[in-house]
Amino acid sequence: MRQASLPQHPVPETDRSFDDLQLTPELRLAVDELGWTHPTPIQAAIIPTALTGSDVVGLAETGSGKTAAFALPMVQRLEPGKGVTGLVLSPTREITLQTKAFFDYFGASRRMRAVSLIGGLNIRHQMDELRKKPDIVVATPGRLLDHLERGTVRLDKVRELVLDEADHMLDLGFMPQIHKVLEHLPKQRHTMMFSATMPADVERLARRFLTDPVRVDITPPGRTASGITHRLYLVDVDNKRAAIHSLLNHELGPTLVFVRRRSDAEWLFRILEREGHPVERLHSDLSQRERLEALSGFREGRHRILVATDVAARGLDIPVIRHVVNYDIPETVEDYIHRAGRTARGEATGLVSTVATWMNKEMVREIERAIGHPLARCTTPGVEPYVEHVPRRRLGRRR
Ligand code: AMP
C-alpha cells in the first residue's frame, strides 16, 4: 500500500510536465497521487539525465525537490530483490528519515524495500531490518561504516549511489568515512551527487567518484528565497532576552529560534517553557526519540516554537515555519542563509529576525553583503533599541 506521507509545501515549478520525463506509468501515477502538477527545475533537469545513466552533480538544496529528483530515477532503474543495489549517503538522521520516506512511497509500486541506518538508534533493530533483504539503504556515513565493519551489510552489488548534501557531510567531518564506505562499492555504478555549494573538497569528491558528470546548477550561491523579509533588532546585550519575548509575543506563527550552542538551546527552552510558551528544542545531545518527538510536535503544531542549534536544524523540511529568529547571530554567512532558508520554503513567504548586539556588527555587515541589501533596522515593543554610533574616524579627530 502506498501512503502519501511526504512533507508537502509549495516549491518552484517549471512549465514542463511530468509526462515528458520518461517515467514509467506506475511512477507517473505515484507523482500524480501526490498532487504534484509540474516538476521543479532540478527534477526537470535531473530525472531524464539520470534515467539515461549519466552521472550527475546537482547544485541544489533542501526545498528544491532534489529528493524526488534522485529517488524517482533510482526506483525506476533498479531491479527489486537483487540485494542492496541502491545507496544514499545523507548527513543527518532527520534527512535520512525524510529520504527513506520518499523511497517507501515511490518504491511501493515495485515492492522495493528501503532501510535507514542512523546513529543513535538500536543497531540490533537495524540488523533485523537488514536481514529482510532491503533493496535500498539510506544511511549516515558513520553508522553505515559500523555495519560494514560488523559485516551486517554488503555494498558490493550497489548500482545506484547518491551522495546527498555533500557540503553538509563535509562540514560535519564525514569525508574520511565517506571515502572508506565508497571502497566497498563496485566501480561500475551510476552516481549522483547533490550539494548546495561546491567547496574544493566536494569538487575533489566529484572528480574522484563520478564519471563525466552532467552538472545542473539551479541555485546561485548566496541567494536566499525571494519571499523572505529580513529584519534586524539591535539591542544591548542585557536586552536580548526581552527582545526574544517581545518577538515571540508579536509574531504568532510557527517559529524556529536559532541559538549557537546545545547548552543555550536547553537554557532558552527551559525559560520559555516556564513562561508557558508551547516550545520544544532540537540539538544533538538529545536522544533520537526525543529529536523525532520534538520535530513531529513542531510539524503538527503541538509546539509553536522550536529552539534549535545549527547542526540539528540542517536540512529541516518543515513547510509551516513562518518566522526564523536568530537569537544568537550565526557564525558564518552560509549559516545565515541556511537558517533563513528554513522559512519561505518554495514560494511561501516568511520572516527572518536577527537579534544582534554591537559585538555582532561585523557579521551583520557580512550578511548584508551576501544578501545584497541592508537588513531593515526594526524595534520591538518594550525593548530599547541599541543606537548605532557612526565610527569616530568618520566624525573626524576629537583632539
Ligand atoms: P526536497 O527539496 O526534496 O526536500 O523537497 C521539498 C518538498 O517539496 C517536499 O516536501 C516534497 O514533497 C515537495 N515536492 C517535491 N517536488 C515537488 C513537485 N514537483 N511539486 C510539488 N511538491 C514537490
PDB file of N, CA and C in Angstrom, residues 14-70:
ATOM      1  N   THR A  14       8.363  24.319 -12.859  1.00  0.00           N
ATOM      2  CA  THR A  14       8.630  24.687 -14.243  1.00  0.00           C
ATOM      3  C   THR A  14       7.305  24.607 -14.995  1.00  0.00           C
ATOM      4  N   ASP A  15       7.308  25.006 -16.276  1.00  0.00           N
ATOM      5  CA  ASP A  15       6.083  24.801 -17.049  1.00  0.00           C
ATOM      6  C   ASP A  15       6.128  23.450 -17.766  1.00  0.00           C
ATOM      7  N   ARG A  16       7.118  22.621 -17.409  1.00  0.00           N
ATOM      8  CA  ARG A  16       7.213  21.290 -18.012  1.00  0.00           C
ATOM      9  C   ARG A  16       6.157  20.370 -17.406  1.00  0.00           C
ATOM     10  N   SER A  17       5.994  19.193 -18.041  1.00  0.00           N
ATOM     11  CA  SER A  17       5.059  18.217 -17.498  1.00  0.00           C
ATOM     12  C   SER A  17       5.843  16.979 -17.072  1.00  0.00           C
ATOM     13  N   PHE A  18       5.348  16.288 -16.041  1.00  0.00           N
ATOM     14  CA  PHE A  18       5.990  15.028 -15.644  1.00  0.00           C
ATOM     15  C   PHE A  18       5.895  14.000 -16.786  1.00  0.00           C
ATOM     16  N   ASP A  19       4.936  14.225 -17.709  1.00  0.00           N
ATOM     17  CA  ASP A  19       4.807  13.298 -18.852  1.00  0.00           C
ATOM     18  C   ASP A  19       6.064  13.282 -19.719  1.00  0.00           C
ATOM     19  N   ASP A  20       6.822  14.384 -19.689  1.00  0.00           N
ATOM     20  CA  ASP A  20       7.994  14.481 -20.578  1.00  0.00           C
ATOM     21  C   ASP A  20       9.259  13.871 -19.975  1.00  0.00           C
ATOM     22  N   LEU A  21       9.154  13.323 -18.778  1.00  0.00           N
ATOM     23  CA  LEU A  21      10.384  12.937 -18.085  1.00  0.00           C
ATOM     24  C   LEU A  21      10.731  11.456 -18.208  1.00  0.00           C
ATOM     25  N   GLN A  22      10.007  10.730 -19.056  1.00  0.00           N
ATOM     26  CA  GLN A  22      10.287   9.295 -19.275  1.00  0.00           C
ATOM     27  C   GLN A  22      10.133   8.427 -18.035  1.00  0.00           C
ATOM     28  N   LEU A  23       9.180   8.787 -17.192  1.00  0.00           N
ATOM     29  CA  LEU A  23       8.910   7.937 -16.025  1.00  0.00           C
ATOM     30  C   LEU A  23       7.984   6.795 -16.440  1.00  0.00           C
ATOM     31  N   THR A  24       8.068   5.672 -15.722  1.00  0.00           N
ATOM     32  CA  THR A  24       7.148   4.561 -16.010  1.00  0.00           C
ATOM     33  C   THR A  24       5.732   4.972 -15.599  1.00  0.00           C
ATOM     34  N   PRO A  25       4.704   4.321 -16.169  1.00  0.00           N
ATOM     35  CA  PRO A  25       3.323   4.693 -15.798  1.00  0.00           C
ATOM     36  C   PRO A  25       3.076   4.604 -14.288  1.00  0.00           C
ATOM     37  N   GLU A  26       3.683   3.593 -13.611  1.00  0.00           N
ATOM     38  CA  GLU A  26       3.441   3.477 -12.153  1.00  0.00           C
ATOM     39  C   GLU A  26       3.993   4.701 -11.419  1.00  0.00           C
ATOM     40  N   LEU A  27       5.199   5.102 -11.789  1.00  0.00           N
ATOM     41  CA  LEU A  27       5.792   6.235 -11.073  1.00  0.00           C
ATOM     42  C   LEU A  27       5.085   7.533 -11.437  1.00  0.00           C
ATOM     43  N   ARG A  28       4.651   7.611 -12.697  1.00  0.00           N
ATOM     44  CA  ARG A  28       3.900   8.790 -13.138  1.00  0.00           C
ATOM     45  C   ARG A  28       2.639   8.927 -12.287  1.00  0.00           C
ATOM     46  N   LEU A  29       1.978   7.773 -12.027  1.00  0.00           N
ATOM     47  CA  LEU A  29       0.764   7.753 -11.217  1.00  0.00           C
ATOM     48  C   LEU A  29       1.080   8.139  -9.765  1.00  0.00           C
ATOM     49  N   ALA A  30       2.207   7.623  -9.256  1.00  0.00           N
ATOM     50  CA  ALA A  30       2.594   7.937  -7.867  1.00  0.00           C
ATOM     51  C   ALA A  30       2.789   9.449  -7.707  1.00  0.00           C
ATOM     52  N   VAL A  31       3.392  10.077  -8.708  1.00  0.00           N
ATOM     53  CA  VAL A  31       3.599  11.529  -8.669  1.00  0.00           C
ATOM     54  C   VAL A  31       2.241  12.237  -8.687  1.00  0.00           C
ATOM     55  N   ASP A  32       1.374  11.754  -9.568  1.00  0.00           N
ATOM     56  CA  ASP A  32       0.031  12.321  -9.688  1.00  0.00           C
ATOM     57  C   ASP A  32      -0.726  12.271  -8.366  1.00  0.00           C
ATOM     58  N   GLU A  33      -0.606  11.120  -7.690  1.00  0.00           N
ATOM     59  CA  GLU A  33      -1.358  10.931  -6.449  1.00  0.00           C
ATOM     60  C   GLU A  33      -0.866  11.840  -5.335  1.00  0.00           C
ATOM     61  N   LEU A  34       0.356  12.364  -5.502  1.00  0.00           N
ATOM     62  CA  LEU A  34       0.840  13.337  -4.513  1.00  0.00           C
ATOM     63  C   LEU A  34       0.268  14.725  -4.799  1.00  0.00           C
ATOM     64  N   GLY A  35      -0.360  14.859  -5.982  1.00  0.00           N
ATOM     65  CA  GLY A  35      -0.896  16.163  -6.361  1.00  0.00           C
ATOM     66  C   GLY A  35       0.148  17.083  -6.965  1.00  0.00           C
ATOM     67  N   TRP A  36       1.318  16.539  -7.327  1.00  0.00           N
ATOM     68  CA  TRP A  36       2.345  17.366  -7.954  1.00  0.00           C
ATOM     69  C   TRP A  36       1.972  17.572  -9.424  1.00  0.00           C
ATOM     70  N   THR A  37       1.867  18.816  -9.842  1.00  0.00           N
ATOM     71  CA  THR A  37       1.420  19.061 -11.214  1.00  0.00           C
ATOM     72  C   THR A  37       2.586  19.272 -12.180  1.00  0.00           C
ATOM     73  N   HIS A  38       3.636  19.963 -11.710  1.00  0.00           N
ATOM     74  CA  HIS A  38       4.789  20.225 -12.586  1.00  0.00           C
ATOM     75  C   HIS A  38       6.073  19.861 -11.852  1.00  0.00           C
ATOM     76  N   PRO A  39       7.083  19.393 -12.617  1.00  0.00           N
ATOM     77  CA  PRO A  39       8.365  19.139 -11.958  1.00  0.00           C
ATOM     78  C   PRO A  39       9.037  20.452 -11.537  1.00  0.00           C
ATOM     79  N   THR A  40       9.860  20.393 -10.511  1.00  0.00           N
ATOM     80  CA  THR A  40      10.668  21.564 -10.131  1.00  0.00           C
ATOM     81  C   THR A  40      11.840  21.639 -11.125  1.00  0.00           C
ATOM     82  N   PRO A  41      12.547  22.776 -11.175  1.00  0.00           N
ATOM     83  CA  PRO A  41      13.672  22.877 -12.134  1.00  0.00           C
ATOM     84  C   PRO A  41      14.685  21.744 -11.985  1.00  0.00           C
ATOM     85  N   ILE A  42      15.019  21.385 -10.750  1.00  0.00           N
ATOM     86  CA  ILE A  42      16.031  20.338 -10.575  1.00  0.00           C
ATOM     87  C   ILE A  42      15.489  18.987 -11.048  1.00  0.00           C
ATOM     88  N   GLN A  43      14.206  18.744 -10.839  1.00  0.00           N
ATOM     89  CA  GLN A  43      13.615  17.483 -11.301  1.00  0.00           C
ATOM     90  C   GLN A  43      13.578  17.433 -12.833  1.00  0.00           C
ATOM     91  N   ALA A  44      13.161  18.553 -13.437  1.00  0.00           N
ATOM     92  CA  ALA A  44      13.072  18.576 -14.905  1.00  0.00           C
ATOM     93  C   ALA A  44      14.441  18.327 -15.529  1.00  0.00           C
ATOM     94  N   ALA A  45      15.495  18.827 -14.865  1.00  0.00           N
ATOM     95  CA  ALA A  45      16.841  18.669 -15.440  1.00  0.00           C
ATOM     96  C   ALA A  45      17.432  17.302 -15.118  1.00  0.00           C
ATOM     97  N   ILE A  46      17.228  16.843 -13.895  1.00  0.00           N
ATOM     98  CA  ILE A  46      17.963  15.645 -13.463  1.00  0.00           C
ATOM     99  C   ILE A  46      17.281  14.338 -13.869  1.00  0.00           C
ATOM    100  N   ILE A  47      15.965  14.259 -13.760  1.00  0.00           N
ATOM    101  CA  ILE A  47      15.317  12.949 -13.943  1.00  0.00           C
ATOM    102  C   ILE A  47      15.645  12.339 -15.315  1.00  0.00           C
ATOM    103  N   PRO A  48      15.406  13.053 -16.437  1.00  0.00           N
ATOM    104  CA  PRO A  48      15.705  12.402 -17.734  1.00  0.00           C
ATOM    105  C   PRO A  48      17.192  12.099 -17.901  1.00  0.00           C
ATOM    106  N   THR A  49      18.058  12.966 -17.359  1.00  0.00           N
ATOM    107  CA  THR A  49      19.507  12.729 -17.482  1.00  0.00           C
ATOM    108  C   THR A  49      19.903  11.481 -16.700  1.00  0.00           C
ATOM    109  N   ALA A  50      19.411  11.396 -15.460  1.00  0.00           N
ATOM    110  CA  ALA A  50      19.768  10.237 -14.625  1.00  0.00           C
ATOM    111  C   ALA A  50      19.226   8.949 -15.235  1.00  0.00           C
ATOM    112  N   LEU A  51      18.046   9.042 -15.856  1.00  0.00           N
ATOM    113  CA  LEU A  51      17.464   7.815 -16.441  1.00  0.00           C
ATOM    114  C   LEU A  51      18.323   7.271 -17.589  1.00  0.00           C
ATOM    115  N   THR A  52      19.104   8.137 -18.240  1.00  0.00           N
ATOM    116  CA  THR A  52      19.983   7.634 -19.303  1.00  0.00           C
ATOM    117  C   THR A  52      21.244   6.994 -18.708  1.00  0.00           C
ATOM    118  N   GLY A  53      21.463   7.166 -17.410  1.00  0.00           N
ATOM    119  CA  GLY A  53      22.641   6.549 -16.779  1.00  0.00           C
ATOM    120  C   GLY A  53      23.829   7.481 -16.673  1.00  0.00           C
ATOM    121  N   SER A  54      23.650   8.762 -17.028  1.00  0.00           N
ATOM    122  CA  SER A  54      24.773   9.710 -16.846  1.00  0.00           C
ATOM    123  C   SER A  54      24.927  10.047 -15.378  1.00  0.00           C
ATOM    124  N   ASP A  55      26.172  10.155 -14.911  1.00  0.00           N
ATOM    125  CA  ASP A  55      26.398  10.668 -13.563  1.00  0.00           C
ATOM    126  C   ASP A  55      25.981  12.137 -13.532  1.00  0.00           C
ATOM    127  N   VAL A  56      25.487  12.588 -12.360  1.00  0.00           N
ATOM    128  CA  VAL A  56      25.077  13.995 -12.271  1.00  0.00           C
ATOM    129  C   VAL A  56      25.562  14.638 -10.981  1.00  0.00           C
ATOM    130  N   VAL A  57      25.882  15.924 -11.097  1.00  0.00           N
ATOM    131  CA  VAL A  57      26.133  16.750  -9.911  1.00  0.00           C
ATOM    132  C   VAL A  57      25.035  17.806  -9.910  1.00  0.00           C
ATOM    133  N   GLY A  58      24.229  17.826  -8.860  1.00  0.00           N
ATOM    134  CA  GLY A  58      23.144  18.806  -8.772  1.00  0.00           C
ATOM    135  C   GLY A  58      23.457  19.824  -7.702  1.00  0.00           C
ATOM    136  N   LEU A  59      23.532  21.094  -8.104  1.00  0.00           N
ATOM    137  CA  LEU A  59      23.713  22.147  -7.103  1.00  0.00           C
ATOM    138  C   LEU A  59      22.339  22.590  -6.648  1.00  0.00           C
ATOM    139  N   ALA A  60      21.922  22.071  -5.527  1.00  0.00           N
ATOM    140  CA  ALA A  60      20.559  22.343  -5.077  1.00  0.00           C
ATOM    141  C   ALA A  60      20.476  22.062  -3.596  1.00  0.00           C
ATOM    142  N   GLU A  61      19.564  22.744  -2.939  1.00  0.00           N
ATOM    143  CA  GLU A  61      19.416  22.500  -1.511  1.00  0.00           C
ATOM    144  C   GLU A  61      18.039  21.952  -1.201  1.00  0.00           C
ATOM    145  N   THR A  62      17.832  21.654   0.082  1.00  0.00           N
ATOM    146  CA  THR A  62      16.522  21.160   0.506  1.00  0.00           C
ATOM    147  C   THR A  62      15.464  22.197   0.128  1.00  0.00           C
ATOM    148  N   GLY A  63      14.321  21.728  -0.346  1.00  0.00           N
ATOM    149  CA  GLY A  63      13.291  22.671  -0.767  1.00  0.00           C
ATOM    150  C   GLY A  63      13.229  22.818  -2.272  1.00  0.00           C
ATOM    151  N   SER A  64      14.232  22.268  -2.977  1.00  0.00           N
ATOM    152  CA  SER A  64      14.258  22.380  -4.436  1.00  0.00           C
ATOM    153  C   SER A  64      13.553  21.193  -5.093  1.00  0.00           C
ATOM    154  N   GLY A  65      13.202  20.197  -4.305  1.00  0.00           N
ATOM    155  CA  GLY A  65      12.624  18.976  -4.871  1.00  0.00           C
ATOM    156  C   GLY A  65      13.699  17.960  -5.244  1.00  0.00           C
ATOM    157  N   LYS A  66      14.905  18.099  -4.667  1.00  0.00           N
ATOM    158  CA  LYS A  66      16.015  17.238  -5.080  1.00  0.00           C
ATOM    159  C   LYS A  66      15.814  15.776  -4.681  1.00  0.00           C
ATOM    160  N   THR A  67      15.093  15.532  -3.586  1.00  0.00           N
ATOM    161  CA  THR A  67      14.970  14.138  -3.136  1.00  0.00           C
ATOM    162  C   THR A  67      14.241  13.306  -4.197  1.00  0.00           C
ATOM    163  N   ALA A  68      13.133  13.842  -4.702  1.00  0.00           N
ATOM    164  CA  ALA A  68      12.429  13.104  -5.756  1.00  0.00           C
ATOM    165  C   ALA A  68      13.273  13.067  -7.033  1.00  0.00           C
ATOM    166  N   ALA A  69      14.107  14.097  -7.246  1.00  0.00           N
ATOM    167  CA  ALA A  69      14.944  14.131  -8.455  1.00  0.00           C
ATOM    168  C   ALA A  69      15.891  12.935  -8.488  1.00  0.00           C
ATOM    169  N   PHE A  70      16.322  12.452  -7.311  1.00  0.00           N
ATOM    170  CA  PHE A  70      17.155  11.237  -7.371  1.00  0.00           C
ATOM    171  C   PHE A  70      16.363   9.970  -7.054  1.00  0.00           C
TER     172      PHE A  70
END
